[in-house]
Amino acid sequence: MDDHGLELRTTITGEGMLRLTLDRVPLKQPGEGELLVRIEAAPINPSDLGLMFGPADMDSLARDGEALTARIPDRAMGAMRARIDQPLPIGNEGAGTVIAAGPDRQDMIGRRVAMLGGAMFATHRLIAARDVLPLPDGASAEEGAALYVNPLTALGFVETMRAEGHKAIVHAPAASNLGQMLVRICKADGIGLVNIVRKPEQAAMLRDLGATHVVDSSQDSFREDLTRAIEETGATISFDAIGGGEMTSTILNAMEAVAQKNMDGYDRYGSQVLKQAYIYGALDLSPTVLRRGFGFAWNIGGWLLFNALQKLDPEVRARMRQRVADEMTTTFASHFTARITLQDALDPDTARAFNAKATGAKYLLTP
Amino acid sequence: MDDHGLELRTTITGEGMLRLTLDRVPLKQPGEGELLVRIEAAPINPSDLGLMFGPADMDSLARDGEALTARIPDRAMGAMRARIDQPLPIGNEGAGTVIAAGPDRQDMIGRRVAMLGGAMFATHRLIAARDVLPLPDGASAEEGAALYVNPLTALGFVETMRAEGHKAIVHAPAASNLGQMLVRICKADGIGLVNIVRKPEQAAMLRDLGATHVVDSSQDSFREDLTRAIEETGATISFDAIGGGEMTSTILNAMEAVAQKNMDGYDRYGSQVLKQAYIYGALDLSPTVLRRGFGFAWNIGGWLLFNALQKLDPEVRARMRQRVADEMTTTFASHFTARITLQDALDPDTARAFNAKATGAKYLLTP
């Protein structure tokens, strides 16, 4: 066994600089109940990028010796106080092969596993055996790399919808890997789903997957198309990863327009139909703008996988995990458009490219 | 008994004009369980103005014969579809004297009562006897005019706070009649309250009432003052009647700043402390702007008295009504700055003045 590994770490200095470095770290022998995994694949999710680059000015990305650096705008430093000068590891999830194990888990050596838990953008990860998902024989690391964040988020949307008494979902942007999983889940489960995409080719791709309601925000008829799709599905809950701008507001106003069609007369307070919107990402960091034409029966909240899972019954969570394992290569298959090494991540042009968060473009780190 | 009364009505025509008229309406004899009340006082609440003027361009207010008219901007007509060409009565609440009653409620004749239920901007109101609150002997109509909307809203905030597990409240704008009631309630009940006002003299007035935490949004130190007051009270729920602009966003960010002070380390998703904001009015009709620096544990919703009351246990509602009756001239006393007649309401300058919704300026209609 090697005695050192490499770990990608992000630091924001007190002087307002971001430093991304690939640090040599000593490898520890796994203790009781622990595994040492050689990481073979880890997806770069939008949720990783927030930690990786923080509010850095991406135009200022530059190489400084072995490090990738960028300036943090002064106005953004206040919110970074809690992480100043701390080198933080990155990477929510990944997959790899167990190369060492505690005395009680020697049976796991050589097994390929999927993992959740941070610090996955590294050559190795020490992890509790109970926190890994052993992959079926023959499964590749790439197939196992993204079995937590997107699959559980997509299933989580459906569970939140059920728990809060809604019957159909609006999702934006819908062409992402996560969006594709949601299309497959809703199709299999008979749940109405309104998919909002930003380009005609994304609409075509989702229709090929079997999506019934796809509306394209780049079209002039977007608002009418959205309203019609909401009417046809009865959707009263939405999940929006864009966050900034008017998407959530547009969805709520379309839901209210549908609700008002079913009202007997005018009510200055709007309809009584509760319209629920969740913001689960921040692809657009600009402010959320709400044009409040949707009455008073509405609710907007942050949606975070970890918090949502905690609200669910343990048996629901177990059912979700089992489904992900069973449908790994179908419902929950991810599609990656580029593969890069840990060293590549420190290249300014490469970093700018994977930080663009273009829907449909998905990077896989292969340490 | 007169055979006709007068009723203020608002109509939006298909041609995009608002018409406010004082219409002669036949008075009906009260049937079983009904009362006919001669209205003596009715407050003009912000919630009445939304119906009265809708999205009219107040600069275009003009007199057209007996009617007050204004133009509705084209872009606003879509949302008015459901009320086109319908003369709608106005006035949520009021007080007056019973002048006729159904055969079973003759005992009520001559009693002064407070009422909720719409169409109070009129000379008379036919109403179910069970929907009135008989006032104590000697109570004036002015004392009884505003015993529903503001008192139950202020008490409703406290009940919502309790039901959702918070311990202190942020309120904006806090110098209104409603805000003053909330100060008295929270003082009596030992509940932490952060009062946001917009002028130094409003801060002084609330402090005179016994408010401990008053912050003035016109001061340069507003954000720091707000954060400190939230820290001192532990407030994690807010009620905002402004609606437009950044007030709700500023409150949530201040709550998050306090929550982050108590965190062990950096978490890119922000604190786990649930921050709840309610928007209960629309004094500012411009869009709500959210600068999402408050993590993912947050929730913003519309708050409407009627909906909130329905969520409460009947015994809680009964307790609230009893308290309003008991503390009519103390906790729930309203202060009116101008008294106008129904005819006055059709004067363009007067209408512009009471529609300005200036905090602290409160109009009473005395038909």
PDB file of C-alpha atoms in Angstrom, chain A residues 47-51 54 79-83 86 88-92 118 242-245 257 260 265-269 271-272 276 278-292 295-304 306-307 310, chain B residues 47-51 54 79-83 86 88-92 118 242-245 257 260 265-269 271-272 276 278-292 295-304 306-307 310:
ATOM      1  CA  SER A  47     -23.061  21.257  -5.153  1.00  0.00           C
ATOM      2  CA  ASP A  48     -19.286  20.625  -5.209  1.00  0.00           C
ATOM      3  CA  LEU A  49     -18.561  23.780  -7.175  1.00  0.00           C
ATOM      4  CA  GLY A  50     -20.034  26.047  -4.504  1.00  0.00           C
ATOM      5  CA  LEU A  51     -17.419  24.833  -2.058  1.00  0.00           C
ATOM      6  CA  GLY A  54     -17.012  29.893  -3.510  1.00  0.00           C
ATOM      7  CA  ALA A  79     -19.990  35.343   4.062  1.00  0.00           C
ATOM      8  CA  MET A  80     -16.676  33.435   3.849  1.00  0.00           C
ATOM      9  CA  ARG A  81     -15.528  34.315   7.364  1.00  0.00           C
ATOM     10  CA  ALA A  82     -16.095  30.818   8.717  1.00  0.00           C
ATOM     11  CA  ARG A  83     -13.783  29.166   6.174  1.00  0.00           C
ATOM     12  CA  GLN A  86      -8.893  26.408   6.232  1.00  0.00           C
ATOM     13  CA  LEU A  88     -11.190  22.138   2.792  1.00  0.00           C
ATOM     14  CA  PRO A  89     -11.421  18.827   0.927  1.00  0.00           C
ATOM     15  CA  ILE A  90     -14.064  18.594  -1.840  1.00  0.00           C
ATOM     16  CA  GLY A  91     -16.216  15.979  -3.564  1.00  0.00           C
ATOM     17  CA  ASN A  92     -19.555  14.711  -2.304  1.00  0.00           C
ATOM     18  CA  GLY A 118     -17.058  14.471   1.101  1.00  0.00           C
ATOM     19  CA  ILE A 242     -31.585  27.828 -10.997  1.00  0.00           C
ATOM     20  CA  GLY A 243     -32.483  29.874  -7.930  1.00  0.00           C
ATOM     21  CA  GLY A 244     -31.675  33.328  -9.291  1.00  0.00           C
ATOM     22  CA  GLY A 245     -33.905  35.356 -11.569  1.00  0.00           C
ATOM     23  CA  ALA A 257     -53.370  31.282 -13.325  1.00  0.00           C
ATOM     24  CA  GLN A 260     -57.916  30.973 -10.842  1.00  0.00           C
ATOM     25  CA  GLY A 265     -65.518  34.748  -8.813  1.00  0.00           C
ATOM     26  CA  TYR A 266     -62.902  37.343  -8.097  1.00  0.00           C
ATOM     27  CA  ASP A 267     -60.964  37.148  -4.850  1.00  0.00           C
ATOM     28  CA  ARG A 268     -58.470  39.920  -4.258  1.00  0.00           C
ATOM     29  CA  TYR A 269     -56.353  37.482  -2.216  1.00  0.00           C
ATOM     30  CA  SER A 271     -56.857  31.330  -5.046  1.00  0.00           C
ATOM     31  CA  GLN A 272     -56.873  29.086  -1.990  1.00  0.00           C
ATOM     32  CA  GLN A 276     -45.254  25.194  -3.163  1.00  0.00           C
ATOM     33  CA  TYR A 278     -38.553  24.683  -3.652  1.00  0.00           C
ATOM     34  CA  ILE A 279     -35.192  26.127  -4.608  1.00  0.00           C
ATOM     35  CA  TYR A 280     -32.646  23.312  -4.448  1.00  0.00           C
ATOM     36  CA  GLY A 281     -29.666  24.855  -6.190  1.00  0.00           C
ATOM     37  CA  ALA A 282     -28.024  28.088  -7.174  1.00  0.00           C
ATOM     38  CA  LEU A 283     -26.959  27.680 -10.792  1.00  0.00           C
ATOM     39  CA  ASP A 284     -27.733  31.398 -11.064  1.00  0.00           C
ATOM     40  CA  LEU A 285     -26.289  33.254  -8.082  1.00  0.00           C
ATOM     41  CA  SER A 286     -28.202  36.483  -8.805  1.00  0.00           C
ATOM     42  CA  PRO A 287     -31.164  37.433  -6.567  1.00  0.00           C
ATOM     43  CA  THR A 288     -34.439  35.559  -6.752  1.00  0.00           C
ATOM     44  CA  VAL A 289     -37.091  37.949  -8.065  1.00  0.00           C
ATOM     45  CA  LEU A 290     -40.706  37.279  -7.116  1.00  0.00           C
ATOM     46  CA  ARG A 291     -43.504  39.043  -9.002  1.00  0.00           C
ATOM     47  CA  ARG A 292     -46.212  38.334  -6.475  1.00  0.00           C
ATOM     48  CA  GLY A 295     -52.101  35.477  -4.156  1.00  0.00           C
ATOM     49  CA  PHE A 296     -51.330  34.547  -0.569  1.00  0.00           C
ATOM     50  CA  ALA A 297     -51.494  30.736  -0.664  1.00  0.00           C
ATOM     51  CA  TRP A 298     -47.880  30.099  -1.567  1.00  0.00           C
ATOM     52  CA  ASN A 299     -44.691  28.943  -0.016  1.00  0.00           C
ATOM     53  CA  ILE A 300     -41.094  28.991  -1.184  1.00  0.00           C
ATOM     54  CA  GLY A 301     -38.371  27.131   0.633  1.00  0.00           C
ATOM     55  CA  GLY A 302     -34.840  25.885   0.351  1.00  0.00           C
ATOM     56  CA  TRP A 303     -34.612  22.144  -0.379  1.00  0.00           C
ATOM     57  CA  LEU A 304     -31.468  20.304   0.647  1.00  0.00           C
ATOM     58  CA  PHE A 306     -29.691  15.921   3.648  1.00  0.00           C
ATOM     59  CA  ASN A 307     -32.495  17.851   5.377  1.00  0.00           C
ATOM     60  CA  GLN A 310     -33.971  13.387   7.619  1.00  0.00           C
TER      61      GLN A 310
ATOM     62  CA  SER B  47     -56.397  45.120   2.598  1.00  0.00           C
ATOM     63  CA  ASP B  48     -59.416  47.205   1.472  1.00  0.00           C
ATOM     64  CA  LEU B  49     -57.338  49.369  -0.847  1.00  0.00           C
ATOM     65  CA  GLY B  50     -56.224  46.428  -2.977  1.00  0.00           C
ATOM     66  CA  LEU B  51     -59.837  45.749  -3.893  1.00  0.00           C
ATOM     67  CA  GLY B  54     -56.739  47.410  -7.857  1.00  0.00           C
ATOM     68  CA  ALA B  79     -54.953  39.657 -13.586  1.00  0.00           C
ATOM     69  CA  MET B  80     -58.270  41.555 -13.345  1.00  0.00           C
ATOM     70  CA  ARG B  81     -60.149  39.265 -15.739  1.00  0.00           C
ATOM     71  CA  ALA B  82     -62.249  37.684 -13.002  1.00  0.00           C
ATOM     72  CA  ARG B  83     -63.671  41.031 -11.817  1.00  0.00           C
ATOM     73  CA  GLN B  86     -68.703  43.514 -11.654  1.00  0.00           C
ATOM     74  CA  LEU B  88     -67.874  44.958  -5.970  1.00  0.00           C
ATOM     75  CA  PRO B  89     -68.688  46.262  -2.474  1.00  0.00           C
ATOM     76  CA  ILE B  90     -65.723  47.129  -0.229  1.00  0.00           C
ATOM     77  CA  GLY B  91     -64.865  47.309   3.459  1.00  0.00           C
ATOM     78  CA  ASN B  92     -63.710  44.387   5.583  1.00  0.00           C
ATOM     79  CA  GLY B 118     -67.111  42.878   3.574  1.00  0.00           C
ATOM     80  CA  ILE B 242     -44.125  45.579   2.787  1.00  0.00           C
ATOM     81  CA  GLY B 243     -43.732  42.600   0.461  1.00  0.00           C
ATOM     82  CA  GLY B 244     -41.819  44.290  -2.331  1.00  0.00           C
ATOM     83  CA  GLY B 245     -38.118  45.047  -2.281  1.00  0.00           C
ATOM     84  CA  ALA B 257     -25.748  35.702  10.278  1.00  0.00           C
ATOM     85  CA  GLN B 260     -23.784  31.122  11.745  1.00  0.00           C
ATOM     86  CA  GLY B 265     -17.215  25.415  11.282  1.00  0.00           C
ATOM     87  CA  TYR B 266     -17.965  26.353   7.718  1.00  0.00           C
ATOM     88  CA  ASP B 267     -20.886  24.671   5.983  1.00  0.00           C
ATOM     89  CA  ARG B 268     -21.410  25.648   2.364  1.00  0.00           C
ATOM     90  CA  TYR B 269     -25.143  25.012   2.784  1.00  0.00           C
ATOM     91  CA  SER B 271     -26.892  26.887   9.085  1.00  0.00           C
ATOM     92  CA  GLN B 272     -29.451  24.226   9.982  1.00  0.00           C
ATOM     93  CA  GLN B 276     -39.326  31.434   8.471  1.00  0.00           C
ATOM     94  CA  TYR B 278     -44.147  35.504   6.093  1.00  0.00           C
ATOM     95  CA  ILE B 279     -45.326  38.195   3.712  1.00  0.00           C
ATOM     96  CA  TYR B 280     -48.745  39.345   4.888  1.00  0.00           C
ATOM     97  CA  GLY B 281     -49.250  42.487   2.852  1.00  0.00           C
ATOM     98  CA  ALA B 282     -48.212  44.331  -0.258  1.00  0.00           C
ATOM     99  CA  LEU B 283     -47.600  47.930   0.784  1.00  0.00           C
ATOM    100  CA  ASP B 284     -44.888  47.865  -1.880  1.00  0.00           C
ATOM    101  CA  LEU B 285     -46.206  46.229  -5.043  1.00  0.00           C
ATOM    102  CA  SER B 286     -42.762  45.912  -6.642  1.00  0.00           C
ATOM    103  CA  PRO B 287     -41.128  42.458  -6.867  1.00  0.00           C
ATOM    104  CA  THR B 288     -39.740  40.747  -3.794  1.00  0.00           C
ATOM    105  CA  VAL B 289     -35.969  40.490  -4.179  1.00  0.00           C
ATOM    106  CA  LEU B 290     -34.189  37.679  -2.335  1.00  0.00           C
ATOM    107  CA  ARG B 291     -30.406  37.797  -1.954  1.00  0.00           C
ATOM    108  CA  ARG B 292     -29.983  34.162  -1.000  1.00  0.00           C
ATOM    109  CA  GLY B 295     -28.386  28.893   3.220  1.00  0.00           C
ATOM    110  CA  PHE B 296     -31.025  26.268   2.498  1.00  0.00           C
ATOM    111  CA  ALA B 297     -32.967  26.125   5.782  1.00  0.00           C
ATOM    112  CA  TRP B 298     -35.484  28.838   5.019  1.00  0.00           C
ATOM    113  CA  ASN B 299     -39.064  29.255   4.085  1.00  0.00           C
ATOM    114  CA  ILE B 300     -41.081  32.201   2.823  1.00  0.00           C
ATOM    115  CA  GLY B 301     -44.841  32.110   2.566  1.00  0.00           C
ATOM    116  CA  GLY B 302     -47.900  34.228   2.147  1.00  0.00           C
ATOM    117  CA  TRP B 303     -49.790  34.839   5.401  1.00  0.00           C
ATOM    118  CA  LEU B 304     -53.469  35.636   5.230  1.00  0.00           C
ATOM    119  CA  PHE B 306     -58.463  33.929   7.107  1.00  0.00           C
ATOM    120  CA  ASN B 307     -56.183  31.018   6.186  1.00  0.00           C
ATOM    121  CA  GLN B 310     -58.559  28.161   9.832  1.00  0.00           C
TER     122      GLN B 310
END
